[in-house]
PDB file of C-alpha atoms in Angstrom:
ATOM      1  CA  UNK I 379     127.845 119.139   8.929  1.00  0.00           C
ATOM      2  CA  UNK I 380     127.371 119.938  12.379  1.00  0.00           C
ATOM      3  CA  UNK I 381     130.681 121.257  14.050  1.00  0.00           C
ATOM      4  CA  UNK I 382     129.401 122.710  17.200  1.00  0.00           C
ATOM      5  CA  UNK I 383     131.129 121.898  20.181  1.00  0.00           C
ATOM      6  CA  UNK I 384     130.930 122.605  24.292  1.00  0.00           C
ATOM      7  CA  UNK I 385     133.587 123.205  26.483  1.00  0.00           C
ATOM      8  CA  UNK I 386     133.988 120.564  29.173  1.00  0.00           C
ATOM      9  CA  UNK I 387     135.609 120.139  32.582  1.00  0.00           C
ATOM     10  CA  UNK I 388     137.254 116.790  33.328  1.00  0.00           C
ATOM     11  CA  UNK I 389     138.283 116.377  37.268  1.00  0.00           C
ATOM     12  CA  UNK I 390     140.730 113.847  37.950  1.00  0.00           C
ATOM     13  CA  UNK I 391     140.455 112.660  41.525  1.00  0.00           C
ATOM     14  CA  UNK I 392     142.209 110.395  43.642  1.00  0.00           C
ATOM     15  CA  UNK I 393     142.648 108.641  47.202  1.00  0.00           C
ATOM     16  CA  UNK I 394     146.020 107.544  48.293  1.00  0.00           C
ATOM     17  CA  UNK I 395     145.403 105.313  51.873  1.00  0.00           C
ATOM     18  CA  UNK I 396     142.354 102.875  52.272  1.00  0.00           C
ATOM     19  CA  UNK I 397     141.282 105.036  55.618  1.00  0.00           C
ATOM     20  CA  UNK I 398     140.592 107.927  53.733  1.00  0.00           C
ATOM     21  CA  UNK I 399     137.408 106.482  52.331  1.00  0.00           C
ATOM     22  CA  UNK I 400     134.277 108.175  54.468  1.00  0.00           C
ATOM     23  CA  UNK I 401     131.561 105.349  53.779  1.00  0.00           C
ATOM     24  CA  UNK I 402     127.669 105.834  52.849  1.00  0.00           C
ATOM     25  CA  UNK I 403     125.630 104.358  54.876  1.00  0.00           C
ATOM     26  CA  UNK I 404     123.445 101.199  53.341  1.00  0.00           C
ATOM     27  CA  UNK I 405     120.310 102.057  51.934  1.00  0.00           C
ATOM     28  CA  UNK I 406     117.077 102.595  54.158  1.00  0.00           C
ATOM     29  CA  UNK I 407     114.349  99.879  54.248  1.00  0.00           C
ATOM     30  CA  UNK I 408     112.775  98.741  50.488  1.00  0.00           C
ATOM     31  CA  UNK I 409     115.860  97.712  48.606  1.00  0.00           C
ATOM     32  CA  UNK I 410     117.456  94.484  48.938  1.00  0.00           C
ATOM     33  CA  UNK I 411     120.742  95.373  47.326  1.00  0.00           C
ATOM     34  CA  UNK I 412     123.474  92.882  46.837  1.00  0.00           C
ATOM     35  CA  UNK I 413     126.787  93.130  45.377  1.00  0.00           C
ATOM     36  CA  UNK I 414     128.281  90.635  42.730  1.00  0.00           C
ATOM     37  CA  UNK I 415     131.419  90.441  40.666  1.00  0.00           C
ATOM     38  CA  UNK I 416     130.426  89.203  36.761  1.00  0.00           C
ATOM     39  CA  UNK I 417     133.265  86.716  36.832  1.00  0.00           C
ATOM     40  CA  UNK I 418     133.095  85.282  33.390  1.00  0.00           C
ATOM     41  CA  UNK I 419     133.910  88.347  31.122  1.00  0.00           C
ATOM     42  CA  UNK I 420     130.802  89.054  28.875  1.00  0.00           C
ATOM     43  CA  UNK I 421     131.230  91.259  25.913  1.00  0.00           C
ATOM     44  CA  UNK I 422     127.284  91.395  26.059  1.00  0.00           C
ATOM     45  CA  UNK I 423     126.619  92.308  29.480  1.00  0.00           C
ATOM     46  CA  UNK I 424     129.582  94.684  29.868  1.00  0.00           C
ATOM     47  CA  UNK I 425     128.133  96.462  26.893  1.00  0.00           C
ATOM     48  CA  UNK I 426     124.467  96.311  27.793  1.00  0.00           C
ATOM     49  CA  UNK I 427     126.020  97.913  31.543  1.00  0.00           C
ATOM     50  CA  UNK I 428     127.741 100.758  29.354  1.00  0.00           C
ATOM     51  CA  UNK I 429     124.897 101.499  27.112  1.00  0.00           C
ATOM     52  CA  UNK I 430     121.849 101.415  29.887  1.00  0.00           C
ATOM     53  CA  UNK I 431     123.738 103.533  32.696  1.00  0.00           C
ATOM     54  CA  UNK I 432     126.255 106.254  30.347  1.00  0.00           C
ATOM     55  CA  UNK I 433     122.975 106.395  27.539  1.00  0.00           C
ATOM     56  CA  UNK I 434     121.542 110.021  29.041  1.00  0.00           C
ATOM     57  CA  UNK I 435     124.989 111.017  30.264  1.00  0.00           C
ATOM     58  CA  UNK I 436     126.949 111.259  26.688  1.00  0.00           C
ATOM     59  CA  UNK I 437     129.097 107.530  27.433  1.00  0.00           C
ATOM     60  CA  UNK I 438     129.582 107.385  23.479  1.00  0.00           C
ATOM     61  CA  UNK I 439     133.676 106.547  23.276  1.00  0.00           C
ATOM     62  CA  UNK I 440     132.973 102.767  23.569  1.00  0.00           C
ATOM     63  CA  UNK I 441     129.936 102.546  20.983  1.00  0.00           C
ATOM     64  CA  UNK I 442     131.953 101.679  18.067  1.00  0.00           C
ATOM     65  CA  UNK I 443     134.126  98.853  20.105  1.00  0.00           C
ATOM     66  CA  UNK I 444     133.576  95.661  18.303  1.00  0.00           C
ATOM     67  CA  UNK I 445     133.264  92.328  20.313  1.00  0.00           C
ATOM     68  CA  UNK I 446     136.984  91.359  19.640  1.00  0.00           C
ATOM     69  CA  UNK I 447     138.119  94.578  21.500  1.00  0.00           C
ATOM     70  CA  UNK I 448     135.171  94.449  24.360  1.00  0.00           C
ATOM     71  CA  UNK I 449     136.683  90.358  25.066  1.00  0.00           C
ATOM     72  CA  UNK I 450     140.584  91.774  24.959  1.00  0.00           C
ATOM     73  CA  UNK I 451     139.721  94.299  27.487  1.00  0.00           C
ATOM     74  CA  UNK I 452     137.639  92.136  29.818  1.00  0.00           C
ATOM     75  CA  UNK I 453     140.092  89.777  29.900  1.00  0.00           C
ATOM     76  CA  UNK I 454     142.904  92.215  31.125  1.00  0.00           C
ATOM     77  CA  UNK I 455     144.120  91.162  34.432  1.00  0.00           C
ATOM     78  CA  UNK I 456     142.489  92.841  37.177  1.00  0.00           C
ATOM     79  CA  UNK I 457     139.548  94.190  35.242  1.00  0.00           C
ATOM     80  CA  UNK I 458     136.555  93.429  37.530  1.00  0.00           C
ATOM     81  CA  UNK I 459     132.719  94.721  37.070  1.00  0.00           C
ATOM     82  CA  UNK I 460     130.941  94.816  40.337  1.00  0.00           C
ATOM     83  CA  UNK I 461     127.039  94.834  40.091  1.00  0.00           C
ATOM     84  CA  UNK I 462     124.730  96.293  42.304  1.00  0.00           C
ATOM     85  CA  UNK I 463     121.348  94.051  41.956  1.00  0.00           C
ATOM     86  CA  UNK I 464     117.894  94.981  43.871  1.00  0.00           C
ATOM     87  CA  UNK I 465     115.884  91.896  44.247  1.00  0.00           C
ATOM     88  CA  UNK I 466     117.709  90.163  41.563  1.00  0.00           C
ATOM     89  CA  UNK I 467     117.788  93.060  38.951  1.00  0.00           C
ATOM     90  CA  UNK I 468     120.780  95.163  37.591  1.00  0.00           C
ATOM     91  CA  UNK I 469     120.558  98.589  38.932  1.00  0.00           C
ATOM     92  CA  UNK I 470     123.886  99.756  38.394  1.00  0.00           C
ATOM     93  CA  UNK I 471     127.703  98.967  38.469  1.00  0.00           C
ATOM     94  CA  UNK I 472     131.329  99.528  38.756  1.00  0.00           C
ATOM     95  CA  UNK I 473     134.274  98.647  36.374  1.00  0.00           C
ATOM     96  CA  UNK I 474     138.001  98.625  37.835  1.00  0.00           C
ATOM     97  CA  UNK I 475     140.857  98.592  36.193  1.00  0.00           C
ATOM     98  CA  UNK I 476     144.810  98.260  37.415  1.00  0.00           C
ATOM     99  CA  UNK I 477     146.256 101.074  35.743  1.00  0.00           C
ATOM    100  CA  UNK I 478     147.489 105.215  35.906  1.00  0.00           C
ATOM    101  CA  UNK I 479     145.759 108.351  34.632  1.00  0.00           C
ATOM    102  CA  UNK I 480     146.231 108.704  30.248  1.00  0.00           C
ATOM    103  CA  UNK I 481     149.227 110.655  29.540  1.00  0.00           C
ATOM    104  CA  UNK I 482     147.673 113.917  29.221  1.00  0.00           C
ATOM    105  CA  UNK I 483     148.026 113.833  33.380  1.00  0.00           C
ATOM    106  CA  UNK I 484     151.756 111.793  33.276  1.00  0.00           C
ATOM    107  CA  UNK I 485     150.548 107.987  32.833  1.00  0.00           C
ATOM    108  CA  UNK I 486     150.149 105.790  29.757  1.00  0.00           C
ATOM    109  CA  UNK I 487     147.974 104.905  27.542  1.00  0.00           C
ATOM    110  CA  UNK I 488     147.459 101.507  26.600  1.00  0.00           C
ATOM    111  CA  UNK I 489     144.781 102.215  23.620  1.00  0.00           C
ATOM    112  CA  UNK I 490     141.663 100.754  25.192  1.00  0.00           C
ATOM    113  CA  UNK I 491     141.111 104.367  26.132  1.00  0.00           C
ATOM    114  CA  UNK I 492     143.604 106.208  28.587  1.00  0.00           C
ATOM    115  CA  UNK I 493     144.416 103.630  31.747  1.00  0.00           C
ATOM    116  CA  UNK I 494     147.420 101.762  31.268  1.00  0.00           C
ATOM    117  CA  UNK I 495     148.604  98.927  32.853  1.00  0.00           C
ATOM    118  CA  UNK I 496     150.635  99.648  35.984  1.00  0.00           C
ATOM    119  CA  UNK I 497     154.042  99.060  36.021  1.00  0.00           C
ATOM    120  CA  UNK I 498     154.743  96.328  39.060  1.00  0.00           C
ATOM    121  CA  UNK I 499     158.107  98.162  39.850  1.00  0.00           C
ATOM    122  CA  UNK I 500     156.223 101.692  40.723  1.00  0.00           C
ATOM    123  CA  UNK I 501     153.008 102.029  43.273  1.00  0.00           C
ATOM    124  CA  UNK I 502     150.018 100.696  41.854  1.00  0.00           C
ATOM    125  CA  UNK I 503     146.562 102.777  40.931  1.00  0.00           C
ATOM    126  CA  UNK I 504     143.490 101.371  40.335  1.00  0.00           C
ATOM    127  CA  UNK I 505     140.711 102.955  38.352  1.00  0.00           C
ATOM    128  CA  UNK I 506     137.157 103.622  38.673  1.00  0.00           C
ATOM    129  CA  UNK I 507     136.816 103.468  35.039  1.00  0.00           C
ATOM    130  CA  UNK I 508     132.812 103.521  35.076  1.00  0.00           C
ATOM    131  CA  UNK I 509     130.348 104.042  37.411  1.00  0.00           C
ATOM    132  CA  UNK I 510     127.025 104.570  38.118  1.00  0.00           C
ATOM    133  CA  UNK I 511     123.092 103.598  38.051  1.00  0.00           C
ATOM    134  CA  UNK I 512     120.538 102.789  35.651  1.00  0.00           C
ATOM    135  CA  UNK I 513     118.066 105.687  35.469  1.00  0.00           C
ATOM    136  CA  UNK I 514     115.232 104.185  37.416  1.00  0.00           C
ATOM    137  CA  UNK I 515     117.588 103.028  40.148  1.00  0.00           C
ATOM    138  CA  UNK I 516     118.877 106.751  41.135  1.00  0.00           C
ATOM    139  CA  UNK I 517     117.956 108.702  43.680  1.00  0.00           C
ATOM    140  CA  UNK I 518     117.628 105.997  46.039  1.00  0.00           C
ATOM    141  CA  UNK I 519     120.468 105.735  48.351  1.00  0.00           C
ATOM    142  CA  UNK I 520     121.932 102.718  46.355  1.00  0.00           C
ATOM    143  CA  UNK I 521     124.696 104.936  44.432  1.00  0.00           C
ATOM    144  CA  UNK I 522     126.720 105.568  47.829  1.00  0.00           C
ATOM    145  CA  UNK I 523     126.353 102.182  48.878  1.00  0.00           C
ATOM    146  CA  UNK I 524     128.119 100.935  45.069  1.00  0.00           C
ATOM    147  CA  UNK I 525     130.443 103.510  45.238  1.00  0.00           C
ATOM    148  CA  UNK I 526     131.749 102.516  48.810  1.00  0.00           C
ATOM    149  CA  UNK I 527     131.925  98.877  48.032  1.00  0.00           C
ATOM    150  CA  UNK I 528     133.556  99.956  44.592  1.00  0.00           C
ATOM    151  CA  UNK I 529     136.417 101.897  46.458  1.00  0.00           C
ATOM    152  CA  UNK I 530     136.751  98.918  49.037  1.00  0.00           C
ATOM    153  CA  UNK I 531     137.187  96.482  46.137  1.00  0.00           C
ATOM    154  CA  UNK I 532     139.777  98.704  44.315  1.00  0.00           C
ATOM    155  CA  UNK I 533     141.884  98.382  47.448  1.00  0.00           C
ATOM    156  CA  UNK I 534     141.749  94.955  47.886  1.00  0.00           C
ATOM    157  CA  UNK I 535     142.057  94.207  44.125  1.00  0.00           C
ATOM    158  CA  UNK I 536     145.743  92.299  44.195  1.00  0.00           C
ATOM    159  CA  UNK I 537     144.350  90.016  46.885  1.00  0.00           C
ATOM    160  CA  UNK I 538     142.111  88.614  44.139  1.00  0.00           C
ATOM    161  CA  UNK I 539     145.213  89.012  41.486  1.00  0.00           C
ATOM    162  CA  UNK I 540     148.536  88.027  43.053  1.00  0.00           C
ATOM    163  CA  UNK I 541     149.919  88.868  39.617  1.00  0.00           C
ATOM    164  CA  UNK I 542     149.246  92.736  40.634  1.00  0.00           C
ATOM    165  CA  UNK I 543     151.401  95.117  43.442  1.00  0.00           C
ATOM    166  CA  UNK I 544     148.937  96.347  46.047  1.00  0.00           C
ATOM    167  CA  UNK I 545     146.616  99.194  45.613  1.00  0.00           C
ATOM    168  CA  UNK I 546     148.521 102.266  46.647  1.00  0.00           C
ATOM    169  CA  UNK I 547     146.250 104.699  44.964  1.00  0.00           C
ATOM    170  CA  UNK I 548     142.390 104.660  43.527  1.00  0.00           C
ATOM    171  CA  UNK I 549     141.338 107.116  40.901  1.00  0.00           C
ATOM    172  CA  UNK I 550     138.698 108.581  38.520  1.00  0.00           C
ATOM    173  CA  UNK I 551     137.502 111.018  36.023  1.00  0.00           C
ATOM    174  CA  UNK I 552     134.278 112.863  36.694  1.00  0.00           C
ATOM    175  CA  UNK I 553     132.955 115.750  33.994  1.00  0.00           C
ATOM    176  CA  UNK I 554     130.903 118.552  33.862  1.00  0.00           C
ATOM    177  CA  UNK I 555     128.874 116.306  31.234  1.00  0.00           C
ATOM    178  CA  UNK I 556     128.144 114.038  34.812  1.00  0.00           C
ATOM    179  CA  UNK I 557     125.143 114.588  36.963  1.00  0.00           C
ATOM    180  CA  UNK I 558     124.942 117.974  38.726  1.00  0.00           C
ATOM    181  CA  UNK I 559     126.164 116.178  42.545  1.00  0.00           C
ATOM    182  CA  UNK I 560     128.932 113.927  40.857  1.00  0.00           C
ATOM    183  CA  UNK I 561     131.711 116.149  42.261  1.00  0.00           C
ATOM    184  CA  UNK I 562     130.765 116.411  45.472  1.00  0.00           C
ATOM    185  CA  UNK I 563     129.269 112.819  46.265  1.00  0.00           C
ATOM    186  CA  UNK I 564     133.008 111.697  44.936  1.00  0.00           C
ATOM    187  CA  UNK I 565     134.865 114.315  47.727  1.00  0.00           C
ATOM    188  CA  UNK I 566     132.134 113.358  50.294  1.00  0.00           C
ATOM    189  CA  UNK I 567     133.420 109.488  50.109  1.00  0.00           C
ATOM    190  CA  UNK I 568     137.118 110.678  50.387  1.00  0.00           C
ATOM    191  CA  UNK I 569     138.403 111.636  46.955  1.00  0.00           C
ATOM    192  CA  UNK I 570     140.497 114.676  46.419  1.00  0.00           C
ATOM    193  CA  UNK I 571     141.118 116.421  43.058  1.00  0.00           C
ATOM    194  CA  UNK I 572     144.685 116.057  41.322  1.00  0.00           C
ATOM    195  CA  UNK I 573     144.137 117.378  37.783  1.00  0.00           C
ATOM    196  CA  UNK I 574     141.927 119.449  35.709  1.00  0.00           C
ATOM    197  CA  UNK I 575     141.154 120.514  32.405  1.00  0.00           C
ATOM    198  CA  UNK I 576     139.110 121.587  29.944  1.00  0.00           C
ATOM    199  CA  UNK I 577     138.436 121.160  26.366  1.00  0.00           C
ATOM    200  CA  UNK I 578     135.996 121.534  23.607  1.00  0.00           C
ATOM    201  CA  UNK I 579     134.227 118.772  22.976  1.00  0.00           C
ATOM    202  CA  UNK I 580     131.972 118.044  19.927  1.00  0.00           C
ATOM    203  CA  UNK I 581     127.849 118.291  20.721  1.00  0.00           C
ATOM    204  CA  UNK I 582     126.364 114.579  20.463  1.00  0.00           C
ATOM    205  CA  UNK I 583     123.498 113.483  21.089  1.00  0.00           C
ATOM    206  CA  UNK I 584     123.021 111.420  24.035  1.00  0.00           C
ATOM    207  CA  UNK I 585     122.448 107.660  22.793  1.00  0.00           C
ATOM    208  CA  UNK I 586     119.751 107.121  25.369  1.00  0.00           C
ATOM    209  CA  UNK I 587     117.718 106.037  27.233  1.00  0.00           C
ATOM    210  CA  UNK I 588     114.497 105.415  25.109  1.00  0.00           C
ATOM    211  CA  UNK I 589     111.640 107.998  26.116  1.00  0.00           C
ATOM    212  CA  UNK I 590     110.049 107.278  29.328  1.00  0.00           C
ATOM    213  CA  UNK I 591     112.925 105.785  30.694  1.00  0.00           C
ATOM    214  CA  UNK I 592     113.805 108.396  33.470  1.00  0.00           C
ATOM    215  CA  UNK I 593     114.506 108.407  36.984  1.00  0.00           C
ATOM    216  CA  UNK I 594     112.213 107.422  39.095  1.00  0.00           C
ATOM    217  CA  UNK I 595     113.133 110.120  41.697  1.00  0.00           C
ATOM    218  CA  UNK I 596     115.463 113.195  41.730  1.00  0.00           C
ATOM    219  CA  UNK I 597     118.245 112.801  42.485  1.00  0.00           C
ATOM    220  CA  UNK I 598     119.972 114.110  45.683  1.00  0.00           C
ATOM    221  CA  UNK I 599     123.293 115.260  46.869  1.00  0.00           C
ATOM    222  CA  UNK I 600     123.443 111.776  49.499  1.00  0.00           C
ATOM    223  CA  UNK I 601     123.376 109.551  46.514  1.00  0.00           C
ATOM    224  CA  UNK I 602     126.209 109.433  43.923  1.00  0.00           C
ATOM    225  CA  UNK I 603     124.127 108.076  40.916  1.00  0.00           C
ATOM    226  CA  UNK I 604     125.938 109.808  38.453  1.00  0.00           C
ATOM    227  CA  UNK I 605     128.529 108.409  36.003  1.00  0.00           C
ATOM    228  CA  UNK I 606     132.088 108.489  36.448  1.00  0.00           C
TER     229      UNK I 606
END
């Protein structure tokens, strides 16, 4: 049995006022990129999101969810997946979520894997619970468009559920396990770090992609393709 593990950094970063989000600028000429909410929760889609951005980045902690648990969490209030599309295909997304940092940094945990739901009588996050590109789609500019458009959404979140306070704070994890810019694409659009630790984590192999299936350009430090 293999019990080697690898000591990793989790940043915990945050922005408290809508104004504090520096936007990326759109894309240059080539892709058409549009933005679209998946309205109708899909187990399926959700998972085939998961799977075909987090496969090269170690996103293994939702592998094992069976369909039951994927439908319960998709149907949480306030849950939204935003998907970036050029020319009609998924390139990459974003998955909100009304709820605070997992108790480890003072919040609760609500078992679908550290967010809980926000408590309407105290100021209510939002997370960034995933984010980030399908290989072929980084390095192109589009990551800093999602991410902005992400953020934006976050903030306006209760205006689409008037069962939810108002955004008073947007958050997310980033890790050392993330791409080598993650960090500072996340500070460049506004985010500040709250919390940090580290721990040793077992070595897994990453699930994916299959071979071949690489970027089709390096990335750079103006494009936040990496994970959340």
């Amino acid at each position: 049995m293999d019990n080697r593990t690898t000591p990793v950094t989790t940043w915990s970063l945050h922005m408290t006022a809508p104004d504090a989000l520096v936007p990326a600028g759109a894309p240059g000429p080539g892709p058409d990129v549009r933005f679209v909410r998946s309205e109708v929760p899909s187990p399926e889609f959700s998972r085939f999101l998961y799977t075909a951005v987090g496969g090269d980045h170690t996103w293994t902690d939702r592998l094992d969810w069976p369909y039951a648990r994927w439908r319960a969490y998709l149907d949480r209030p306030g849950v939204e997946t935003w998907v970036a599309y050029d020319r009609g295909t998924p390139a990459g997304y974003a998955e909100l979520a009304p709820g605070d940092p997992g108790p480890e940094f003072g919040g609760a945990d609500d078992g679908f894997g550290g967010a809980g739901h926000e408590d309407t009588g105290r100021a209510a996050s939002v997370e960034i619970v995933y984010f980030g590109l399908l290989p072929a789609f980084r390095g192109r500019r589009i990551g800093g468009h999602l991410l902005t458009h992400g953020v934006r959404r976050a903030w306006d979140l209760a205006e689409r559920w008037p069962e939810l306070p108002p955004t008073r704070r947007v958050w997310l994890h980033t890790c050392s396990r993330d791409g080598e810019h993650a960090m500072a694409n996340y500070e460049r659009r506004g985010f500040t770090v709250f919390a940090t630790k580290t721990e040793d984590e077992p070595d897994v192999p990453t699930p994916g992609p299959w071979p071949g299936a690489h970027p089709a350009a390096t990335d750079s430090p103006d494009s936040p393709d990496s994970p959340a």
